[in-house]
PDB file of C-alpha atoms in Angstrom:
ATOM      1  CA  UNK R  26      -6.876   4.834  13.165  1.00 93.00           C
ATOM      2  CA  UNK R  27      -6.913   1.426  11.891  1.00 96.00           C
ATOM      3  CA  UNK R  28      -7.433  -1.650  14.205  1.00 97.00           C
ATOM      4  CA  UNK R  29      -7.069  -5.611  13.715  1.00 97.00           C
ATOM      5  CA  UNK R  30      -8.577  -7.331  16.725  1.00 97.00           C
ATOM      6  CA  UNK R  31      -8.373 -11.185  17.570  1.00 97.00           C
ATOM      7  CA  UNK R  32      -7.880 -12.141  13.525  1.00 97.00           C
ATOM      8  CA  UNK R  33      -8.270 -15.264  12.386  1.00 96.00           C
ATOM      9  CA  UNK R  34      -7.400 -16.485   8.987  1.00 95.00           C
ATOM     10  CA  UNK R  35      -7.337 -20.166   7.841  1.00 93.00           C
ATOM     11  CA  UNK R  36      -6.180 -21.114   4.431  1.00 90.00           C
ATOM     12  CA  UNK R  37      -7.866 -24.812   2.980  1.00 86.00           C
ATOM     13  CA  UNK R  38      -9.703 -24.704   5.738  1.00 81.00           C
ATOM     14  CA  UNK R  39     -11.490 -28.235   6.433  1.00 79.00           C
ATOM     15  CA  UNK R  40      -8.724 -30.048   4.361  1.00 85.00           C
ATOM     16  CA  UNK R  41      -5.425 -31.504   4.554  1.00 81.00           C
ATOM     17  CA  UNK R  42      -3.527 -29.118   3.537  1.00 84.00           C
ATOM     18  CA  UNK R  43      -5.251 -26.866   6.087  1.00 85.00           C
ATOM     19  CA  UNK R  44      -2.836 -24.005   7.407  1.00 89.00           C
ATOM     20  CA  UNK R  45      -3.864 -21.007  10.377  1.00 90.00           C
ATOM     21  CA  UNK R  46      -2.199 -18.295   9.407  1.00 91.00           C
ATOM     22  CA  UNK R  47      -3.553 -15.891  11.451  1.00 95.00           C
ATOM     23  CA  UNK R  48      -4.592 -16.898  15.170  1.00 94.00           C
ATOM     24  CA  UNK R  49      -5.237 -13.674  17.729  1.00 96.00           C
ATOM     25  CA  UNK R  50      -3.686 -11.398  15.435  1.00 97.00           C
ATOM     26  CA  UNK R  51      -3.738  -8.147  16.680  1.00 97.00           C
ATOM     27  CA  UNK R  52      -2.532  -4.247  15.283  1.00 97.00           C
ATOM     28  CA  UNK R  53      -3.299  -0.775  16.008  1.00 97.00           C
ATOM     29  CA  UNK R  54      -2.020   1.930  13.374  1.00 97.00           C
ATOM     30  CA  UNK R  55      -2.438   5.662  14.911  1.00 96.00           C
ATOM     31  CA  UNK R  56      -3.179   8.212  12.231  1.00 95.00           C
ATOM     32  CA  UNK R  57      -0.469  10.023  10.338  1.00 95.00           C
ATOM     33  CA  UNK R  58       1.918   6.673  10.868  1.00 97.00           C
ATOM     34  CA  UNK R  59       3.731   5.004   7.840  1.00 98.00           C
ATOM     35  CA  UNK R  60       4.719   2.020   8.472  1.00 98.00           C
ATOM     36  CA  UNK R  61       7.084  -0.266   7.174  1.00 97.00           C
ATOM     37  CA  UNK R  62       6.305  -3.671   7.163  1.00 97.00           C
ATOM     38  CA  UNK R  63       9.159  -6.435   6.752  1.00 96.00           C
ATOM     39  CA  UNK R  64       9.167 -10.034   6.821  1.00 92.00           C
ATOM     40  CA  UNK R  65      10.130 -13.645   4.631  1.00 87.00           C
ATOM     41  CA  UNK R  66       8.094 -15.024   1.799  1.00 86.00           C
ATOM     42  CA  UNK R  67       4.905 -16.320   3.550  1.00 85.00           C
ATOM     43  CA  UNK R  68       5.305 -14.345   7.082  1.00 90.00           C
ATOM     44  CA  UNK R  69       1.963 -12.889   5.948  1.00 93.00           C
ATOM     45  CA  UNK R  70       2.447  -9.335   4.711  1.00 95.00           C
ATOM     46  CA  UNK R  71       0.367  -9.402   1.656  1.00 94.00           C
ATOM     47  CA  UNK R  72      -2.471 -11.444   3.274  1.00 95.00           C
ATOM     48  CA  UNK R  73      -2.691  -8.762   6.231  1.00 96.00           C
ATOM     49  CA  UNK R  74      -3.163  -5.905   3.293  1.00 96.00           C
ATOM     50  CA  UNK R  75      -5.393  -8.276   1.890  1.00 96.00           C
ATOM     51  CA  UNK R  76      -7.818  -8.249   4.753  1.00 97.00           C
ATOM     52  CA  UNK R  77      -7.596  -5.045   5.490  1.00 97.00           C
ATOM     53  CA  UNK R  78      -8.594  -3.714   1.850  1.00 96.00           C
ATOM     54  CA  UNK R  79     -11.286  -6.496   1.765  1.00 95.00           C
ATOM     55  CA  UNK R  80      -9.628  -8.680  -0.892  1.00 95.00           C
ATOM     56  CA  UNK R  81     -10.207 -11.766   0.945  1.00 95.00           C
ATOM     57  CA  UNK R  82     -12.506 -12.259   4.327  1.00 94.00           C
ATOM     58  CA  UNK R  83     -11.163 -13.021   7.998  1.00 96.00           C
ATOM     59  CA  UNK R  84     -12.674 -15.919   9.678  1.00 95.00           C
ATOM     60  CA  UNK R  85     -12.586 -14.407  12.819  1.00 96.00           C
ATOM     61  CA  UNK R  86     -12.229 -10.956  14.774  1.00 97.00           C
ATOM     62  CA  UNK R  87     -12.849  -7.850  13.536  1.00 97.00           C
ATOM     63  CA  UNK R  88     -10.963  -4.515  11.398  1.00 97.00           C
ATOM     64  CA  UNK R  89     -11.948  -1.488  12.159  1.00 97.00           C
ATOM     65  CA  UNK R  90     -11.717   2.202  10.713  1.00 94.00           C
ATOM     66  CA  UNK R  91     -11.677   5.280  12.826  1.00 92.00           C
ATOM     67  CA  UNK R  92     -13.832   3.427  14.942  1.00 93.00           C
ATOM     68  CA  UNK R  93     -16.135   2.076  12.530  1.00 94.00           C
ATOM     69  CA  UNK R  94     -16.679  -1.681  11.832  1.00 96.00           C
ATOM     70  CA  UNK R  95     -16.028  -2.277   8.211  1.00 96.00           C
ATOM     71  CA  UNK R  96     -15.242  -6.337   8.432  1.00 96.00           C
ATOM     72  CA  UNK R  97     -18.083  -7.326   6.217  1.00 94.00           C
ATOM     73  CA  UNK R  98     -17.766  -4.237   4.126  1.00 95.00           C
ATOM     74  CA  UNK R  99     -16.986  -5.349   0.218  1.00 94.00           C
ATOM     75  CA  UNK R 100     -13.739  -4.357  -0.920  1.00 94.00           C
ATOM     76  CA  UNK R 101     -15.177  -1.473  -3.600  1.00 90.00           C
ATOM     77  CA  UNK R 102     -16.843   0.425  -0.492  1.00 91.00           C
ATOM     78  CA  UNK R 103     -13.581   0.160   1.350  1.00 93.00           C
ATOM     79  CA  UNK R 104     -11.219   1.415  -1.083  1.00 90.00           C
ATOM     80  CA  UNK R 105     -13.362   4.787  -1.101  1.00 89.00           C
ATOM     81  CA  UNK R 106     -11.361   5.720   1.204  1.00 92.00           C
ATOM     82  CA  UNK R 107      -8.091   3.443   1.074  1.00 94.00           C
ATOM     83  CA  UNK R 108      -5.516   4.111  -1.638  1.00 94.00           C
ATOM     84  CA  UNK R 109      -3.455   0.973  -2.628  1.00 95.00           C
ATOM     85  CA  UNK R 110      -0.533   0.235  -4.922  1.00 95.00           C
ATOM     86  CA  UNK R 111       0.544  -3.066  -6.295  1.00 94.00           C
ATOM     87  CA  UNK R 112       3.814  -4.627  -7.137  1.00 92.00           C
ATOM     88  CA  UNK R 113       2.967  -5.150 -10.557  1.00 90.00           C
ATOM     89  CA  UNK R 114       3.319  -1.959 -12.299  1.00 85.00           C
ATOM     90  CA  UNK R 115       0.411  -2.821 -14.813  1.00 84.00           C
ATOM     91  CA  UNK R 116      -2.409  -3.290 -11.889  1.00 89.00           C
ATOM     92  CA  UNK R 117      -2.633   0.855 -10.998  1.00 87.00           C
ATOM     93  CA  UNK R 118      -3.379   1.617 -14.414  1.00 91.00           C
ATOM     94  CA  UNK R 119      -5.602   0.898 -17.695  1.00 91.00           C
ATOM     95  CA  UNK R 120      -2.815  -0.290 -20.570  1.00 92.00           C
ATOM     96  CA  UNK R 121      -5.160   0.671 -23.301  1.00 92.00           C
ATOM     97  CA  UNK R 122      -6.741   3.983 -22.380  1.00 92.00           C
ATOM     98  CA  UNK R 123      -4.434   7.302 -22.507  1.00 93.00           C
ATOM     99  CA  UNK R 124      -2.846   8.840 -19.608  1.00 94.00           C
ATOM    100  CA  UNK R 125      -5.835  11.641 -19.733  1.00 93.00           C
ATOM    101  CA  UNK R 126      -8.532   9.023 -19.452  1.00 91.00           C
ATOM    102  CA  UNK R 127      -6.957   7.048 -16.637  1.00 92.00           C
ATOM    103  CA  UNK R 128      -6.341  10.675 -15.049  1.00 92.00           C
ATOM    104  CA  UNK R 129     -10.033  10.949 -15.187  1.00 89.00           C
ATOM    105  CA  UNK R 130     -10.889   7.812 -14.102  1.00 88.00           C
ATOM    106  CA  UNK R 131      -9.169   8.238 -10.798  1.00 89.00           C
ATOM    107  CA  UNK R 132     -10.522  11.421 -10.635  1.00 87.00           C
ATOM    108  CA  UNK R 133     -14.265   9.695 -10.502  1.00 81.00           C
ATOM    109  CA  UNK R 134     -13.326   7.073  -7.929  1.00 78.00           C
ATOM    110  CA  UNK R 135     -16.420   6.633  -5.751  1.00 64.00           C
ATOM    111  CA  UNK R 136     -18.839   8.734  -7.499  1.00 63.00           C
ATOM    112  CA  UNK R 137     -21.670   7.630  -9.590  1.00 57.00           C
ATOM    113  CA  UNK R 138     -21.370   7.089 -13.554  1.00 53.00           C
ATOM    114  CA  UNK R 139     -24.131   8.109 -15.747  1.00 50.00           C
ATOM    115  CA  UNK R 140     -24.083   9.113 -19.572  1.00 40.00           C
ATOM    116  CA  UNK R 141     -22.168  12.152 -19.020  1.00 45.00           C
ATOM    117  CA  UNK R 142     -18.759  12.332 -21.033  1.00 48.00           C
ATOM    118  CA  UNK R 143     -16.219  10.279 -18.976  1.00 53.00           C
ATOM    119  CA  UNK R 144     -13.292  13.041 -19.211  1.00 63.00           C
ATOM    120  CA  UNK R 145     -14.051  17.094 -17.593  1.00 66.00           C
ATOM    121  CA  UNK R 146     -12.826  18.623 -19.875  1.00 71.00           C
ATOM    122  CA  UNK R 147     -12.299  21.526 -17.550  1.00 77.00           C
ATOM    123  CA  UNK R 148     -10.077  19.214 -15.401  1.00 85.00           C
ATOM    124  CA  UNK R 149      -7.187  18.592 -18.282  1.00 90.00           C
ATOM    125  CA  UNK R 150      -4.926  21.463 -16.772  1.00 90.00           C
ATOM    126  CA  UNK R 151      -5.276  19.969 -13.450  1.00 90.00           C
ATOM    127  CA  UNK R 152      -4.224  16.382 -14.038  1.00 92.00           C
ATOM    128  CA  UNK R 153      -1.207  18.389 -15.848  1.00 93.00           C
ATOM    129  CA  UNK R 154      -0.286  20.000 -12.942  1.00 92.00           C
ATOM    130  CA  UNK R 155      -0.334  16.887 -10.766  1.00 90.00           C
ATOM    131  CA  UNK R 156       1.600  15.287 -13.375  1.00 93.00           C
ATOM    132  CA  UNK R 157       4.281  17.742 -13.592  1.00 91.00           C
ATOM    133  CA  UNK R 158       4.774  16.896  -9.860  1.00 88.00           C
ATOM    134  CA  UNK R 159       5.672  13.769 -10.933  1.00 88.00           C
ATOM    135  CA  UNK R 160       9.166  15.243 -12.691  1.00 87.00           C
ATOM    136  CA  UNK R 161       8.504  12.818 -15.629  1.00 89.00           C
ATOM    137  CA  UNK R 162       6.964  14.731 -18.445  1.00 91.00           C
ATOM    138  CA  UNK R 163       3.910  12.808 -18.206  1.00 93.00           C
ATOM    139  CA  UNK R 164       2.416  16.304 -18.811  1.00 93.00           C
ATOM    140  CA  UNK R 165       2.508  16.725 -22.127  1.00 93.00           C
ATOM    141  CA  UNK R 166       1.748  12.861 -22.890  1.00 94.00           C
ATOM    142  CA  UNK R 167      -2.105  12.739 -22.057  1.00 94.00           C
ATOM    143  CA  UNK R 168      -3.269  11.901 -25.238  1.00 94.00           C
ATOM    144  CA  UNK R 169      -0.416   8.532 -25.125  1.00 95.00           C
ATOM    145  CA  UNK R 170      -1.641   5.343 -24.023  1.00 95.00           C
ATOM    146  CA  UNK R 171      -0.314   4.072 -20.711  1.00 94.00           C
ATOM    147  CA  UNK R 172       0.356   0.789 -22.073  1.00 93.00           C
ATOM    148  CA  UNK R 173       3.648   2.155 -23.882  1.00 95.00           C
ATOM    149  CA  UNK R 174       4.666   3.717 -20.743  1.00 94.00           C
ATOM    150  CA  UNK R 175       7.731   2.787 -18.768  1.00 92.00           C
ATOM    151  CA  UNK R 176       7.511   0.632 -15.543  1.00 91.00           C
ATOM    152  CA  UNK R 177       8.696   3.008 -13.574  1.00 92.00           C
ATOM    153  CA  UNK R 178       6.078   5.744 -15.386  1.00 94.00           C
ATOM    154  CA  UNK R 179       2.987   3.745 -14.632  1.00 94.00           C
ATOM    155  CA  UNK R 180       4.308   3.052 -11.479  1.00 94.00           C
ATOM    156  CA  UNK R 181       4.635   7.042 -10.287  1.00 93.00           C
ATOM    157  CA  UNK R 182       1.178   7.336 -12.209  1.00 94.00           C
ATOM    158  CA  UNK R 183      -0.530   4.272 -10.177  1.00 94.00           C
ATOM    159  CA  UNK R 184       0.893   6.154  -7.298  1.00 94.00           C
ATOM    160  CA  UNK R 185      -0.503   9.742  -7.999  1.00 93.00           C
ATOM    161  CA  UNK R 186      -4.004   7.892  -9.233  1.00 93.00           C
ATOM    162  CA  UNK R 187      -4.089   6.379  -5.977  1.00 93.00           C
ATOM    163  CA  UNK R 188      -4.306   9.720  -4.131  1.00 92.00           C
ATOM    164  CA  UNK R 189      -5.918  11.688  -5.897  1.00 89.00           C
ATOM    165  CA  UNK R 190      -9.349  11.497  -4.419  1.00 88.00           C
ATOM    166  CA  UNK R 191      -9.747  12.409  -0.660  1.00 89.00           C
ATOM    167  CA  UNK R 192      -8.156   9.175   1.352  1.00 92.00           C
ATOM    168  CA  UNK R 193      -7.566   7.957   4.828  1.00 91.00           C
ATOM    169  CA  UNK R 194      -5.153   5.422   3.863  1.00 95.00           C
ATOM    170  CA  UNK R 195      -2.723   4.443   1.338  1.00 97.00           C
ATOM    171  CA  UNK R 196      -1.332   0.466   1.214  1.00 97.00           C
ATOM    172  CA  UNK R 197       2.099  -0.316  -0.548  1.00 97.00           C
ATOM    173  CA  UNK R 198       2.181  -3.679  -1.251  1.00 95.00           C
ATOM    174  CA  UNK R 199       6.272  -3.178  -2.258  1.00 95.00           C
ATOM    175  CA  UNK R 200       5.594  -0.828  -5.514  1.00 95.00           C
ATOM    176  CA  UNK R 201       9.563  -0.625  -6.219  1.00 94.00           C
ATOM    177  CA  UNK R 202       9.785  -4.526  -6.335  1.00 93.00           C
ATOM    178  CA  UNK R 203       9.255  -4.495 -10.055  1.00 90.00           C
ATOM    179  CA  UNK R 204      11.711  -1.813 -11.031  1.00 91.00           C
ATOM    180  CA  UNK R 205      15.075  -0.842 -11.784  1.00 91.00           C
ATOM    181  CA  UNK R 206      17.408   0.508  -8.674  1.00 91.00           C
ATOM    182  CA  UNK R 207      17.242   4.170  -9.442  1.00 91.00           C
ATOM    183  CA  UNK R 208      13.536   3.971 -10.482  1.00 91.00           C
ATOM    184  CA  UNK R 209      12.710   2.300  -7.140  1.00 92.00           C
ATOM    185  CA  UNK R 210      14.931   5.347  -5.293  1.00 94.00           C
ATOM    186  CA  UNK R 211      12.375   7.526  -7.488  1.00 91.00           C
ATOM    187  CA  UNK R 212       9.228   6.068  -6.817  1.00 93.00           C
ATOM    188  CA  UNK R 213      10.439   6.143  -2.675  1.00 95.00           C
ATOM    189  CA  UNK R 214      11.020   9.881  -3.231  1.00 94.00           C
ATOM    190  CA  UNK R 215       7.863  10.625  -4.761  1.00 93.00           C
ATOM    191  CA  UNK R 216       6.130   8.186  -2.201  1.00 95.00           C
ATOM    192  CA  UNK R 217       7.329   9.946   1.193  1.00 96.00           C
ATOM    193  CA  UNK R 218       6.545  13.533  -0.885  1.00 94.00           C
ATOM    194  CA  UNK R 219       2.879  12.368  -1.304  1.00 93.00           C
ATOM    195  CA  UNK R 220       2.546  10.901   2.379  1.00 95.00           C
ATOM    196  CA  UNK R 221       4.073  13.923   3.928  1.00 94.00           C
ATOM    197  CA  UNK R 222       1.990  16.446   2.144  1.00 93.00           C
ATOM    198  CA  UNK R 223      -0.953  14.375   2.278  1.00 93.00           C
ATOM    199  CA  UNK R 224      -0.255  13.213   5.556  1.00 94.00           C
ATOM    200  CA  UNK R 225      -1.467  10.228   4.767  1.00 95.00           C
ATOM    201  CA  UNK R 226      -1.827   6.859   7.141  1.00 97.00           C
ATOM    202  CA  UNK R 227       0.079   4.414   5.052  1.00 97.00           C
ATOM    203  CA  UNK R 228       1.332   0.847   5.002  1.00 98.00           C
ATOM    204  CA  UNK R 229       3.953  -0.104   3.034  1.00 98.00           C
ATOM    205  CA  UNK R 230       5.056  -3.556   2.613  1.00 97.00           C
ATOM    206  CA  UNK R 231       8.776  -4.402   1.247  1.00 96.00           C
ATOM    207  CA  UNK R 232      11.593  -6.421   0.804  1.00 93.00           C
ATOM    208  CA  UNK R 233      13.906  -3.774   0.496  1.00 94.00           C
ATOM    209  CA  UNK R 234      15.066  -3.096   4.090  1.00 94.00           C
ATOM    210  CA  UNK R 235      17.192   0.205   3.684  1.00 95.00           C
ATOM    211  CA  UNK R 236      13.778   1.494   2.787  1.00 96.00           C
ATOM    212  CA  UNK R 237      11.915  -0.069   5.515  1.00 96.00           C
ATOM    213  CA  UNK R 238      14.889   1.396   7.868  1.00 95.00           C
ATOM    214  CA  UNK R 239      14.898   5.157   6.086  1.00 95.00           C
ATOM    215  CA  UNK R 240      11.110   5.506   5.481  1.00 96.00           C
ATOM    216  CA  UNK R 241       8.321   5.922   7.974  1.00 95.00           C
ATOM    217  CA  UNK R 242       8.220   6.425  11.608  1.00 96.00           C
ATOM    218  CA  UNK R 243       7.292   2.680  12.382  1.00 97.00           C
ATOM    219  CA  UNK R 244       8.726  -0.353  11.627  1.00 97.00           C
ATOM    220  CA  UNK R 245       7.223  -4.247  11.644  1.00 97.00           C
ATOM    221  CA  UNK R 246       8.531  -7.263  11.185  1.00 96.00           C
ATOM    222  CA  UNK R 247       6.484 -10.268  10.440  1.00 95.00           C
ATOM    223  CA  UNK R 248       6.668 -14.139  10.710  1.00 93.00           C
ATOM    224  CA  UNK R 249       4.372 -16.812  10.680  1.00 91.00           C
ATOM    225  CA  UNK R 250       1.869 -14.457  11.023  1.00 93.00           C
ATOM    226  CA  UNK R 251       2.554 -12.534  13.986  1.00 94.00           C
ATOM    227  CA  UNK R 252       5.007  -9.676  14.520  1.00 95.00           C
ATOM    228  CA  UNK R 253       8.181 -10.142  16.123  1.00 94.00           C
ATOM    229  CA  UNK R 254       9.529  -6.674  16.321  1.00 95.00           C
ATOM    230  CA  UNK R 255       8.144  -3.624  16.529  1.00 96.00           C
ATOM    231  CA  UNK R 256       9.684  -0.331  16.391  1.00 96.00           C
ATOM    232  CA  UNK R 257       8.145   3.524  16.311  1.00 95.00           C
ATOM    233  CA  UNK R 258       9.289   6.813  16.470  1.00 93.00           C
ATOM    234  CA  UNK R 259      12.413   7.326  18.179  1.00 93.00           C
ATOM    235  CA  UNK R 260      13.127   3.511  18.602  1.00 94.00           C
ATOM    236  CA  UNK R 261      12.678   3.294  14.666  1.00 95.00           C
ATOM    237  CA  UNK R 262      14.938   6.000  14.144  1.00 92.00           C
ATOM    238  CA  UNK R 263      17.909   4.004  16.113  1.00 92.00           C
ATOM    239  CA  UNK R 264      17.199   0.840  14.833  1.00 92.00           C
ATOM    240  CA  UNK R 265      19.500  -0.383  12.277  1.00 91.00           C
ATOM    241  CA  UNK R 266      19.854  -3.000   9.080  1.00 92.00           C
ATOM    242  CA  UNK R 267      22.038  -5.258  10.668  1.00 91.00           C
ATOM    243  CA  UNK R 268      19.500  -5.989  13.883  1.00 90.00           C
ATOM    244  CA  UNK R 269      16.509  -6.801  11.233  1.00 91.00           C
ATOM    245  CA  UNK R 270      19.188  -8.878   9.372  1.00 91.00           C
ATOM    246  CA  UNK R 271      20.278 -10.589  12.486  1.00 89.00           C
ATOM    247  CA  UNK R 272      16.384 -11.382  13.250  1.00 88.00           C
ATOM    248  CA  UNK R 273      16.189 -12.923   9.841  1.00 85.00           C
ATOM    249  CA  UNK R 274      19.042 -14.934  10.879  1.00 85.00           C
ATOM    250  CA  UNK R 275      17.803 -16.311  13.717  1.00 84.00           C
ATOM    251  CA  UNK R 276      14.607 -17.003  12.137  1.00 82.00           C
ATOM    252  CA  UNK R 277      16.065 -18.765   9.304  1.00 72.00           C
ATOM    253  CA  UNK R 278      18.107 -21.103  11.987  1.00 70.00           C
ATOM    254  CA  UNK R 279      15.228 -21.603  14.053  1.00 66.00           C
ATOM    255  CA  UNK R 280      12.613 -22.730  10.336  1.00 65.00           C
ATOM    256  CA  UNK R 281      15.990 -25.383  10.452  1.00 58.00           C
ATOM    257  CA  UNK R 282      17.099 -23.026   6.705  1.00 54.00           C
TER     258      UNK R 282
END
């Protein structure tokens, strides 16, 4: 379970440009939820994954993990056990090392380096088979550098990097942004396959609200840094495109857009 209690985040904080985005912000994800999180430019989406993965510190409250405080825990310890994909399709992967060494990398998240040989060589068929899940023929491209890859290709291999080591959570700030319609409806495929097998407590921002409506069993909307709807389970299930739409619309009105 992951909890954000009383959060407080200022931006320029002590200047004139000063803005709260934050104030009392509170959220409680159960285990096994996916939620979809929804909301304008600036509603505060990507700063909310942002202090939960540690990327940037709250100035007040606390976030905690299965019980455990990890608020002043740096972002590398945290993302032992948190799983996160970016928008940007180059971010998930190295460019310049082949699709076996970035398997491997992932493969070593959390554990110590030494001298050994980066690559297990005993791991090769492995990655292949978790490739081959992938439906891409990444499989029998490990020696090919990432960098020449497709969007969409680094994108499905950011996604299986991200779980392949043992995590609670994963956090989707909106992978399919970046990539072509039937890409995106690939990645989301592959995405609810990995959650549901995995069972995985997972976030996943987008702008994309057919997604946000078909995916996951909970649904937020954000603005101005606090939520103004909240659906789960059955209620998510009935809710439909044209009430988030109509939200946005009144929203808009109200900001005077």
């Amino acid at each position: 379970m992951l909890e954000l209690r009383h959060i407080e985040k200022y931006y320029n904080a002590g200047t004139v440009n000063e803005m709260c985005l934050f104030q009392d912000f509170n959220l409680t994800i159960k285990d096994h939820q996916f939620v979809s999180v929804v909301g304008s430019n600036g509603s505060g989406k990507t700063s909310m994954l942002n202090l939960i993965c540690g990327s940037i510190p709250v100035d007040e409250g606390r976030i905690l993990m299965n019980g455990k405080d990890i608020t002043k825990l740096p972002e590398h310890k945290r993302l032992r056990s948190i799983g996160r994909v970016y928008q940007n399709p180059a971010m998930g992967t190295c460019p310049n090392m082949t699709i076996l060494e970035n398997m491997a990398l992932a493969d070593n998240k959390g554990k110590s380096f030494n001298l050994l040989p980066g690559t297990n060589r005993q791991r090769i068929d492995a990655y292949r088979e978790s490739l081959k899940t992938l439906g891409l023929g990444l499989e029998d491209k490990l020696d090919v550098k990432v960098g020449v890859l497709s969007g969409g290709q680094r994108q499905a291999m950011a996604l299986l990097m991200s779980t392949m080591t043992p995590i609670e959570f994963l956090i989707l700030d909106e992978h399919t942004a970046a990539l072509d319609p039937k890409t995106a409806e690939t990645i989301m495929e592959l995405t609810n396959k990995i959650v549901k097998e995995k069972q995985l407590t997972t976030i996943m921002v987008t702008h994309n609200l057919r997604y946000a409506v078909e995916y996951g069993n909970r649904l937020l909307m954000m603005h101005q840094g606090g939520i103004v709807i909240d659906k789960a389970d059955e209620e998510k299930e009935e809710i439909q495109i044209d009430e988030i739409l109509k939200k946005f619309n009144e929203i808009s009105i109200e900001c005077g857009n």
